[in-house]
PDB file of C-alpha atoms in Angstrom:
ATOM      1  CA  MET A   1     146.570 109.753 189.798  1.00  0.00           C
ATOM      2  CA  LYS A   2     149.793 112.121 191.064  1.00  0.00           C
ATOM      3  CA  LEU A   3     151.028 110.889 193.876  1.00  0.00           C
ATOM      4  CA  HIS A   4     152.732 112.086 196.365  1.00  0.00           C
ATOM      5  CA  HIS A   5     154.764 110.372 198.728  1.00  0.00           C
ATOM      6  CA  PRO A   6     158.911 110.196 200.411  1.00  0.00           C
ATOM      7  CA  ASP A   7     158.297 106.582 200.249  1.00  0.00           C
ATOM      8  CA  ARG A   8     158.580 105.206 196.141  1.00  0.00           C
ATOM      9  CA  ALA A   9     157.957 101.787 197.508  1.00  0.00           C
ATOM     10  CA  GLU A  10     155.032 102.817 199.951  1.00  0.00           C
ATOM     11  CA  ALA A  11     153.634 105.262 196.471  1.00  0.00           C
ATOM     12  CA  GLU A  12     153.511 101.724 194.194  1.00  0.00           C
ATOM     13  CA  ARG A  13     151.631 100.419 196.832  1.00  0.00           C
ATOM     14  CA  LEU A  14     149.567 102.633 197.919  1.00  0.00           C
ATOM     15  CA  ILE A  15     148.777 102.687 194.014  1.00  0.00           C
ATOM     16  CA  ALA A  16     148.109  99.491 193.349  1.00  0.00           C
ATOM     17  CA  ARG A  17     145.660  99.556 196.194  1.00  0.00           C
ATOM     18  CA  SER A  18     143.530 102.575 194.774  1.00  0.00           C
ATOM     19  CA  VAL A  19     143.605 100.113 191.307  1.00  0.00           C
ATOM     20  CA  ALA A  20     142.006  97.572 193.272  1.00  0.00           C
ATOM     21  CA  GLU A  21     139.709  99.196 194.697  1.00  0.00           C
ATOM     22  CA  ALA A  22     138.573 100.255 191.693  1.00  0.00           C
ATOM     23  CA  ARG A  23     138.011  97.534 189.889  1.00  0.00           C
ATOM     24  CA  ARG A  24     136.868  95.768 193.372  1.00  0.00           C
ATOM     25  CA  LEU A  25     133.689  99.026 192.584  1.00  0.00           C
ATOM     26  CA  GLU A  26     133.567  98.117 188.826  1.00  0.00           C
ATOM     27  CA  ARG A  27     132.385  94.405 189.503  1.00  0.00           C
ATOM     28  CA  LEU A  28     129.528  96.409 191.118  1.00  0.00           C
ATOM     29  CA  PHE A  29     128.773 100.050 188.279  1.00  0.00           C
ATOM     30  CA  SER A  30     130.219  99.285 185.459  1.00  0.00           C
ATOM     31  CA  LEU A  31     127.363  97.885 182.615  1.00  0.00           C
ATOM     32  CA  TYR A  32     129.167  96.261 180.649  1.00  0.00           C
ATOM     33  CA  LEU A  33     130.745  93.554 182.612  1.00  0.00           C
ATOM     34  CA  PRO A  34     128.396  91.079 182.047  1.00  0.00           C
ATOM     35  CA  ASP A  35     128.778  89.344 185.544  1.00  0.00           C
ATOM     36  CA  SER A  36     128.609  92.459 187.668  1.00  0.00           C
ATOM     37  CA  ALA A  37     125.880  93.503 190.399  1.00  0.00           C
ATOM     38  CA  LEU A  38     124.106  96.376 188.616  1.00  0.00           C
ATOM     39  CA  VAL A  39     123.632  93.868 184.991  1.00  0.00           C
ATOM     40  CA  THR A  40     122.242  92.115 187.792  1.00  0.00           C
ATOM     41  CA  LEU A  41     119.504  94.315 189.635  1.00  0.00           C
ATOM     42  CA  ASN A  42     118.800  95.644 185.939  1.00  0.00           C
ATOM     43  CA  ARG A  43     117.702  91.962 184.933  1.00  0.00           C
ATOM     44  CA  THR A  44     116.257  90.682 187.622  1.00  0.00           C
ATOM     45  CA  GLY A  45     114.630  93.185 188.939  1.00  0.00           C
ATOM     46  CA  VAL A  46     116.278  92.724 192.786  1.00  0.00           C
ATOM     47  CA  LEU A  47     119.356  91.990 194.364  1.00  0.00           C
ATOM     48  CA  VAL A  48     118.612  91.182 197.524  1.00  0.00           C
ATOM     49  CA  GLU A  49     122.143  91.730 200.573  1.00  0.00           C
ATOM     50  CA  PRO A  50     123.286  94.147 198.429  1.00  0.00           C
ATOM     51  CA  ALA A  51     127.195  95.262 198.883  1.00  0.00           C
ATOM     52  CA  PRO A  52     126.708  98.666 200.367  1.00  0.00           C
ATOM     53  CA  GLU A  53     128.275 100.576 197.533  1.00  0.00           C
ATOM     54  CA  LEU A  54     125.581 100.166 195.908  1.00  0.00           C
ATOM     55  CA  VAL A  55     123.189 100.814 198.623  1.00  0.00           C
ATOM     56  CA  ASP A  56     125.489 103.987 199.407  1.00  0.00           C
ATOM     57  CA  ILE A  57     125.693 104.949 195.327  1.00  0.00           C
ATOM     58  CA  LEU A  58     121.686 104.644 194.964  1.00  0.00           C
ATOM     59  CA  THR A  59     120.718 106.281 197.843  1.00  0.00           C
ATOM     60  CA  LEU A  60     123.227 109.399 196.463  1.00  0.00           C
ATOM     61  CA  SER A  61     121.436 108.655 193.373  1.00  0.00           C
ATOM     62  CA  GLN A  62     118.697 109.225 194.848  1.00  0.00           C
ATOM     63  CA  ARG A  63     119.331 112.021 196.629  1.00  0.00           C
ATOM     64  CA  TYR A  64     120.907 113.917 194.702  1.00  0.00           C
ATOM     65  CA  ALA A  65     117.724 113.658 191.588  1.00  0.00           C
ATOM     66  CA  VAL A  66     115.245 114.810 194.625  1.00  0.00           C
ATOM     67  CA  LEU A  67     117.547 118.059 194.856  1.00  0.00           C
ATOM     68  CA  THR A  68     117.116 118.822 191.074  1.00  0.00           C
ATOM     69  CA  GLU A  69     113.810 117.801 190.513  1.00  0.00           C
ATOM     70  CA  GLY A  70     114.286 114.316 189.040  1.00  0.00           C
ATOM     71  CA  ARG A  71     116.709 115.882 186.443  1.00  0.00           C
ATOM     72  CA  PHE A  72     119.130 113.800 187.959  1.00  0.00           C
ATOM     73  CA  ASP A  73     117.765 109.993 187.510  1.00  0.00           C
ATOM     74  CA  PRO A  74     119.232 106.885 187.380  1.00  0.00           C
ATOM     75  CA  THR A  75     117.290 104.977 186.098  1.00  0.00           C
ATOM     76  CA  VAL A  76     117.672 106.729 182.508  1.00  0.00           C
ATOM     77  CA  GLN A  77     118.793 103.199 181.212  1.00  0.00           C
ATOM     78  CA  PRO A  78     115.640 102.506 178.871  1.00  0.00           C
ATOM     79  CA  LEU A  79     116.276 106.120 177.264  1.00  0.00           C
ATOM     80  CA  TRP A  80     119.575 104.597 176.210  1.00  0.00           C
ATOM     81  CA  THR A  81     118.079 101.081 174.909  1.00  0.00           C
ATOM     82  CA  LEU A  82     116.201 102.803 173.272  1.00  0.00           C
ATOM     83  CA  TYR A  83     118.612 105.645 171.856  1.00  0.00           C
ATOM     84  CA  ALA A  84     121.199 102.839 170.811  1.00  0.00           C
ATOM     85  CA  ASP A  85     118.598 100.828 169.542  1.00  0.00           C
ATOM     86  CA  HIS A  86     117.793 103.021 166.888  1.00  0.00           C
ATOM     87  CA  PHE A  87     120.448 104.727 165.324  1.00  0.00           C
ATOM     88  CA  ALA A  88     122.251 100.585 164.812  1.00  0.00           C
ATOM     89  CA  ARG A  89     119.616 100.199 162.158  1.00  0.00           C
ATOM     90  CA  PRO A  90     121.157 100.553 159.020  1.00  0.00           C
ATOM     91  CA  ASP A  91     117.228 103.042 157.886  1.00  0.00           C
ATOM     92  CA  ALA A  92     116.807 104.229 161.271  1.00  0.00           C
ATOM     93  CA  ASP A  93     115.343 107.716 160.808  1.00  0.00           C
ATOM     94  CA  PRO A  94     117.653 110.832 161.324  1.00  0.00           C
ATOM     95  CA  ASP A  95     115.098 112.534 163.048  1.00  0.00           C
ATOM     96  CA  GLY A  96     115.614 110.168 166.655  1.00  0.00           C
ATOM     97  CA  PRO A  97     112.924 107.491 167.964  1.00  0.00           C
ATOM     98  CA  LYS A  98     109.210 107.945 167.642  1.00  0.00           C
ATOM     99  CA  ARG A  99     106.965 109.549 170.151  1.00  0.00           C
ATOM    100  CA  ALA A 100     105.009 106.695 170.281  1.00  0.00           C
ATOM    101  CA  ALA A 101     108.494 104.730 171.590  1.00  0.00           C
ATOM    102  CA  ILE A 102     109.877 107.405 173.502  1.00  0.00           C
ATOM    103  CA  ARG A 103     107.031 107.724 175.546  1.00  0.00           C
ATOM    104  CA  GLU A 104     106.975 103.918 175.813  1.00  0.00           C
ATOM    105  CA  ALA A 105     110.516 104.352 177.412  1.00  0.00           C
ATOM    106  CA  LEU A 106     109.200 107.150 179.752  1.00  0.00           C
ATOM    107  CA  ALA A 107     107.244 104.624 181.561  1.00  0.00           C
ATOM    108  CA  ARG A 108     109.519 103.059 182.658  1.00  0.00           C
ATOM    109  CA  VAL A 109     112.124 105.972 184.175  1.00  0.00           C
ATOM    110  CA  GLY A 110     111.628 107.449 187.308  1.00  0.00           C
ATOM    111  CA  TYR A 111     113.840 107.306 190.389  1.00  0.00           C
ATOM    112  CA  HIS A 112     110.272 106.441 192.651  1.00  0.00           C
ATOM    113  CA  ARG A 113     110.072 102.697 190.969  1.00  0.00           C
ATOM    114  CA  LEU A 114     113.190 102.298 192.563  1.00  0.00           C
ATOM    115  CA  THR A 115     113.931 101.009 196.721  1.00  0.00           C
ATOM    116  CA  ALA A 116     116.822 100.766 197.984  1.00  0.00           C
ATOM    117  CA  SER A 117     117.464  99.641 201.899  1.00  0.00           C
ATOM    118  CA  ARG A 118     120.466  97.641 203.878  1.00  0.00           C
ATOM    119  CA  ASP A 119     118.251  94.301 202.840  1.00  0.00           C
ATOM    120  CA  ARG A 120     117.634  94.847 199.663  1.00  0.00           C
ATOM    121  CA  ILE A 121     117.341  96.843 195.848  1.00  0.00           C
ATOM    122  CA  VAL A 122     113.995  96.183 194.478  1.00  0.00           C
ATOM    123  CA  MET A 123     112.071  97.839 191.209  1.00  0.00           C
ATOM    124  CA  PRO A 124     109.956  96.154 188.689  1.00  0.00           C
ATOM    125  CA  GLN A 125     110.762  94.724 185.353  1.00  0.00           C
ATOM    126  CA  GLY A 126     111.825  97.242 182.861  1.00  0.00           C
ATOM    127  CA  THR A 127     113.066  99.740 184.824  1.00  0.00           C
ATOM    128  CA  ALA A 128     116.939  99.611 183.818  1.00  0.00           C
ATOM    129  CA  ILE A 129     119.926 101.587 185.742  1.00  0.00           C
ATOM    130  CA  THR A 130     122.620 103.285 184.974  1.00  0.00           C
ATOM    131  CA  LEU A 131     125.382 104.737 187.034  1.00  0.00           C
ATOM    132  CA  ASN A 132     126.864 106.679 184.735  1.00  0.00           C
ATOM    133  CA  GLY A 133     126.731 110.326 185.622  1.00  0.00           C
ATOM    134  CA  ILE A 134     127.716 109.765 189.081  1.00  0.00           C
ATOM    135  CA  ALA A 135     129.983 106.351 189.901  1.00  0.00           C
ATOM    136  CA  GLN A 136     132.998 107.731 188.033  1.00  0.00           C
ATOM    137  CA  GLY A 137     132.468 110.796 190.933  1.00  0.00           C
ATOM    138  CA  TYR A 138     131.892 107.782 193.869  1.00  0.00           C
ATOM    139  CA  VAL A 139     134.734 105.768 192.658  1.00  0.00           C
ATOM    140  CA  THR A 140     137.282 108.671 192.899  1.00  0.00           C
ATOM    141  CA  ASP A 141     135.995 109.773 196.341  1.00  0.00           C
ATOM    142  CA  ARG A 142     136.498 106.383 197.627  1.00  0.00           C
ATOM    143  CA  ILE A 143     140.441 106.693 195.989  1.00  0.00           C
ATOM    144  CA  VAL A 144     140.713 109.758 198.149  1.00  0.00           C
ATOM    145  CA  ASP A 145     139.311 108.318 201.141  1.00  0.00           C
ATOM    146  CA  LEU A 146     141.830 105.434 200.900  1.00  0.00           C
ATOM    147  CA  LEU A 147     144.510 106.872 200.416  1.00  0.00           C
ATOM    148  CA  ARG A 148     143.724 109.784 203.078  1.00  0.00           C
ATOM    149  CA  SER A 149     143.281 107.391 205.654  1.00  0.00           C
ATOM    150  CA  GLN A 150     147.638 105.940 204.857  1.00  0.00           C
ATOM    151  CA  GLY A 151     148.059 109.563 205.447  1.00  0.00           C
ATOM    152  CA  VAL A 152     148.393 111.263 202.187  1.00  0.00           C
ATOM    153  CA  ARG A 153     147.993 115.273 202.074  1.00  0.00           C
ATOM    154  CA  GLN A 154     148.870 115.903 198.681  1.00  0.00           C
ATOM    155  CA  SER A 155     147.833 114.173 195.507  1.00  0.00           C
ATOM    156  CA  LEU A 156     145.368 114.795 191.936  1.00  0.00           C
ATOM    157  CA  VAL A 157     143.086 111.381 191.621  1.00  0.00           C
ATOM    158  CA  ASP A 158     141.193 111.438 188.498  1.00  0.00           C
ATOM    159  CA  MET A 159     138.995 108.508 187.644  1.00  0.00           C
ATOM    160  CA  GLY A 160     137.389 110.044 185.320  1.00  0.00           C
ATOM    161  CA  GLU A 161     136.457 112.822 187.272  1.00  0.00           C
ATOM    162  CA  ALA A 162     139.255 114.962 189.413  1.00  0.00           C
ATOM    163  CA  ARG A 163     139.586 115.626 193.071  1.00  0.00           C
ATOM    164  CA  ALA A 164     142.772 116.982 194.467  1.00  0.00           C
ATOM    165  CA  ILE A 165     144.584 116.555 198.231  1.00  0.00           C
ATOM    166  CA  GLY A 166     145.598 119.670 199.502  1.00  0.00           C
ATOM    167  CA  THR A 167     147.803 121.974 197.104  1.00  0.00           C
ATOM    168  CA  ARG A 168     150.435 121.511 195.132  1.00  0.00           C
ATOM    169  CA  PRO A 169     154.154 119.766 196.214  1.00  0.00           C
ATOM    170  CA  ASP A 170     155.111 123.433 195.854  1.00  0.00           C
ATOM    171  CA  GLY A 171     151.913 125.481 197.832  1.00  0.00           C
ATOM    172  CA  HIS A 172     149.741 125.819 194.748  1.00  0.00           C
ATOM    173  CA  PRO A 173     146.829 124.590 193.607  1.00  0.00           C
ATOM    174  CA  TRP A 174     145.881 122.268 190.842  1.00  0.00           C
ATOM    175  CA  ASP A 175     145.307 123.213 187.439  1.00  0.00           C
ATOM    176  CA  VAL A 176     142.263 120.799 185.813  1.00  0.00           C
ATOM    177  CA  ALA A 177     141.621 121.284 182.429  1.00  0.00           C
ATOM    178  CA  ILE A 178     138.400 121.867 181.257  1.00  0.00           C
ATOM    179  CA  GLU A 179     137.716 120.314 177.171  1.00  0.00           C
ATOM    180  CA  ASP A 180     137.318 122.273 174.673  1.00  0.00           C
ATOM    181  CA  PRO A 181     133.611 120.794 173.906  1.00  0.00           C
ATOM    182  CA  ASP A 182     134.658 121.961 169.965  1.00  0.00           C
ATOM    183  CA  VAL A 183     137.828 120.503 169.814  1.00  0.00           C
ATOM    184  CA  ALA A 184     139.412 117.692 170.892  1.00  0.00           C
ATOM    185  CA  GLY A 185     142.790 117.881 172.961  1.00  0.00           C
ATOM    186  CA  ARG A 186     142.462 121.085 173.382  1.00  0.00           C
ATOM    187  CA  THR A 187     141.903 123.639 176.580  1.00  0.00           C
ATOM    188  CA  ALA A 188     139.053 125.533 177.401  1.00  0.00           C
ATOM    189  CA  GLU A 189     139.544 125.769 180.774  1.00  0.00           C
ATOM    190  CA  MET A 190     142.098 125.781 183.284  1.00  0.00           C
ATOM    191  CA  LEU A 191     140.569 125.451 186.977  1.00  0.00           C
ATOM    192  CA  ALA A 192     142.363 126.311 189.875  1.00  0.00           C
ATOM    193  CA  VAL A 193     141.344 123.573 193.293  1.00  0.00           C
ATOM    194  CA  ILE A 194     142.880 122.772 196.560  1.00  0.00           C
ATOM    195  CA  ASP A 195     140.569 120.254 198.282  1.00  0.00           C
ATOM    196  CA  ARG A 196     137.682 120.189 195.303  1.00  0.00           C
ATOM    197  CA  ALA A 197     136.408 117.828 192.925  1.00  0.00           C
ATOM    198  CA  VAL A 198     136.029 119.254 189.623  1.00  0.00           C
ATOM    199  CA  SER A 199     133.554 117.267 186.924  1.00  0.00           C
ATOM    200  CA  THR A 200     132.602 117.814 183.729  1.00  0.00           C
ATOM    201  CA  SER A 201     130.150 116.766 181.271  1.00  0.00           C
ATOM    202  CA  GLY A 202     129.161 118.156 177.649  1.00  0.00           C
ATOM    203  CA  ALA A 203     126.690 115.915 175.164  1.00  0.00           C
ATOM    204  CA  TYR A 204     130.359 116.296 173.085  1.00  0.00           C
ATOM    205  CA  GLY A 205     130.874 112.594 174.980  1.00  0.00           C
ATOM    206  CA  PHE A 206     128.903 110.660 173.319  1.00  0.00           C
ATOM    207  CA  ARG A 207     126.601 111.422 170.500  1.00  0.00           C
ATOM    208  CA  PHE A 208     124.816 108.896 168.755  1.00  0.00           C
ATOM    209  CA  ASP A 209     124.335 110.377 164.902  1.00  0.00           C
ATOM    210  CA  PRO A 210     126.439 112.045 162.913  1.00  0.00           C
ATOM    211  CA  GLN A 211     124.780 115.143 162.776  1.00  0.00           C
ATOM    212  CA  GLY A 212     125.275 115.133 167.184  1.00  0.00           C
ATOM    213  CA  ARG A 213     121.473 116.055 167.622  1.00  0.00           C
ATOM    214  CA  PHE A 214     120.761 113.251 169.389  1.00  0.00           C
ATOM    215  CA  ASN A 215     123.653 112.247 173.075  1.00  0.00           C
ATOM    216  CA  HIS A 216     123.871 110.030 175.575  1.00  0.00           C
ATOM    217  CA  LEU A 217     122.804 113.080 178.320  1.00  0.00           C
ATOM    218  CA  PHE A 218     118.529 112.677 178.330  1.00  0.00           C
ATOM    219  CA  ASP A 219     116.094 114.949 180.300  1.00  0.00           C
ATOM    220  CA  PRO A 220     114.201 112.278 182.315  1.00  0.00           C
ATOM    221  CA  GLN A 221     110.776 114.283 182.070  1.00  0.00           C
ATOM    222  CA  SER A 222     110.456 114.474 178.411  1.00  0.00           C
ATOM    223  CA  GLY A 223     113.280 111.754 176.934  1.00  0.00           C
ATOM    224  CA  GLY A 224     114.875 114.572 175.220  1.00  0.00           C
ATOM    225  CA  CYS A 225     118.457 115.269 174.569  1.00  0.00           C
ATOM    226  CA  ALA A 226     120.246 118.449 176.027  1.00  0.00           C
ATOM    227  CA  HIS A 227     121.180 120.955 173.666  1.00  0.00           C
ATOM    228  CA  SER A 228     121.431 124.319 176.062  1.00  0.00           C
ATOM    229  CA  TYR A 229     124.942 124.203 176.466  1.00  0.00           C
ATOM    230  CA  ARG A 230     128.043 123.002 175.137  1.00  0.00           C
ATOM    231  CA  SER A 231     130.026 121.970 178.018  1.00  0.00           C
ATOM    232  CA  VAL A 232     129.211 121.497 182.260  1.00  0.00           C
ATOM    233  CA  ALA A 233     131.848 121.897 184.857  1.00  0.00           C
ATOM    234  CA  THR A 234     131.167 121.510 188.698  1.00  0.00           C
ATOM    235  CA  VAL A 235     133.479 121.669 191.244  1.00  0.00           C
ATOM    236  CA  ALA A 236     132.668 120.793 194.959  1.00  0.00           C
ATOM    237  CA  ALA A 237     134.228 119.307 197.463  1.00  0.00           C
ATOM    238  CA  ASP A 238     133.078 116.037 196.544  1.00  0.00           C
ATOM    239  CA  ALA A 239     132.933 114.538 193.452  1.00  0.00           C
ATOM    240  CA  THR A 240     130.061 112.507 193.294  1.00  0.00           C
ATOM    241  CA  ALA A 241     128.228 115.559 194.513  1.00  0.00           C
ATOM    242  CA  ALA A 242     130.103 117.055 191.105  1.00  0.00           C
ATOM    243  CA  ASP A 243     129.534 114.136 188.800  1.00  0.00           C
ATOM    244  CA  ALA A 244     125.652 113.853 189.767  1.00  0.00           C
ATOM    245  CA  LEU A 245     125.033 117.755 189.218  1.00  0.00           C
ATOM    246  CA  SER A 246     127.188 118.554 185.747  1.00  0.00           C
ATOM    247  CA  THR A 247     125.022 115.755 184.296  1.00  0.00           C
ATOM    248  CA  ALA A 248     121.806 116.992 185.763  1.00  0.00           C
ATOM    249  CA  PHE A 249     122.689 121.071 185.631  1.00  0.00           C
ATOM    250  CA  SER A 250     123.054 119.706 181.908  1.00  0.00           C
ATOM    251  CA  ILE A 251     119.125 120.216 181.074  1.00  0.00           C
ATOM    252  CA  MET A 252     118.423 122.717 183.341  1.00  0.00           C
ATOM    253  CA  PRO A 253     117.926 126.386 182.826  1.00  0.00           C
ATOM    254  CA  GLU A 254     120.966 129.047 185.073  1.00  0.00           C
ATOM    255  CA  THR A 255     118.252 130.212 187.372  1.00  0.00           C
ATOM    256  CA  ASP A 256     117.629 126.344 188.494  1.00  0.00           C
ATOM    257  CA  ILE A 257     121.219 125.749 188.944  1.00  0.00           C
ATOM    258  CA  ARG A 258     122.074 128.982 190.891  1.00  0.00           C
ATOM    259  CA  ALA A 259     118.757 127.991 193.206  1.00  0.00           C
ATOM    260  CA  VAL A 260     120.071 123.973 193.597  1.00  0.00           C
ATOM    261  CA  MET A 261     124.153 124.930 193.919  1.00  0.00           C
ATOM    262  CA  PRO A 262     124.121 125.907 197.254  1.00  0.00           C
ATOM    263  CA  ARG A 263     121.887 123.090 198.848  1.00  0.00           C
ATOM    264  CA  ALA A 264     123.630 120.431 197.177  1.00  0.00           C
ATOM    265  CA  GLY A 265     127.316 121.817 198.090  1.00  0.00           C
ATOM    266  CA  ILE A 266     128.195 123.048 194.578  1.00  0.00           C
ATOM    267  CA  ASP A 267     130.943 126.670 194.925  1.00  0.00           C
ATOM    268  CA  ARG A 268     131.594 127.367 190.636  1.00  0.00           C
ATOM    269  CA  VAL A 269     129.864 126.143 187.903  1.00  0.00           C
ATOM    270  CA  HIS A 270     131.206 126.782 184.667  1.00  0.00           C
ATOM    271  CA  LEU A 271     128.945 126.611 181.467  1.00  0.00           C
ATOM    272  CA  ILE A 272     130.198 126.927 177.587  1.00  0.00           C
ATOM    273  CA  ASP A 273     126.306 128.402 176.374  1.00  0.00           C
ATOM    274  CA  ALA A 274     124.983 126.508 172.804  1.00  0.00           C
ATOM    275  CA  ASN A 275     126.386 129.622 171.267  1.00  0.00           C
ATOM    276  CA  GLY A 276     130.095 128.731 172.933  1.00  0.00           C
ATOM    277  CA  VAL A 277     129.743 131.288 175.637  1.00  0.00           C
ATOM    278  CA  ALA A 278     131.492 130.522 178.540  1.00  0.00           C
ATOM    279  CA  VAL A 279     129.253 131.890 182.204  1.00  0.00           C
ATOM    280  CA  ASP A 280     130.451 131.344 185.513  1.00  0.00           C
ATOM    281  CA  LEU A 281     128.446 130.656 188.669  1.00  0.00           C
ATOM    282  CA  ILE A 282     129.612 130.780 191.591  1.00  0.00           C
ATOM    283  CA  ALA A 283     127.117 129.848 195.277  1.00  0.00           C
TER     284      ALA A 283
END
């Protein structure tokens, strides 16, 4: 986080508050903390009187699922479990899970299986949620809201996704780097932003197999993995939308991405296709 404030003590207090808020939200959304609200929901299938932030992020998830005709879907966790278990075996078939196993996992996937209200969250046993495609953006937006409420007018917040508040102190845009999907640590593109969020998704983020044929970006309709693009970067007014849509766009053709962009509040999409060619889509 780059926080510009005339009072150093106040800046340190705001950073401490931001870190505390991020940790509070992590205890709701994490798949890795055994006592998180999300882990409890996946285990039991129901949460009574859930935290409002969990209801909010699930409601937003369902909105983006509808906008993308199901390409963004928070219930793809059964596919993650299937692929992770498959490739954890020493004798794993390099061609991936059997089609029958994928069909079985897909039977438990579907955002329509989830009901979220202020009173309770309910889903069938066997369905499981991951918020990894939206939570970092959502947390970034909550930190931005906190800082703005305390008078911050210039900052760059990165809680896994980046969002700029205003301009840099010199009046210029903030520069957000897009990582080269083929060379770790190298920048492929620099995006200049003012009061905008940037999110990037790519198969390079996590691969199940050494050959990279299977990755964490799942198609909720086929059960397969994304291969059309090496990298997808989205620019939007808020990080939640940028995060969710960079995930969904990873498995969508350009024509469908263009159609969704204005309805989802996406200003720009920077694609690096499977051949390494960069394409910019502007809403």
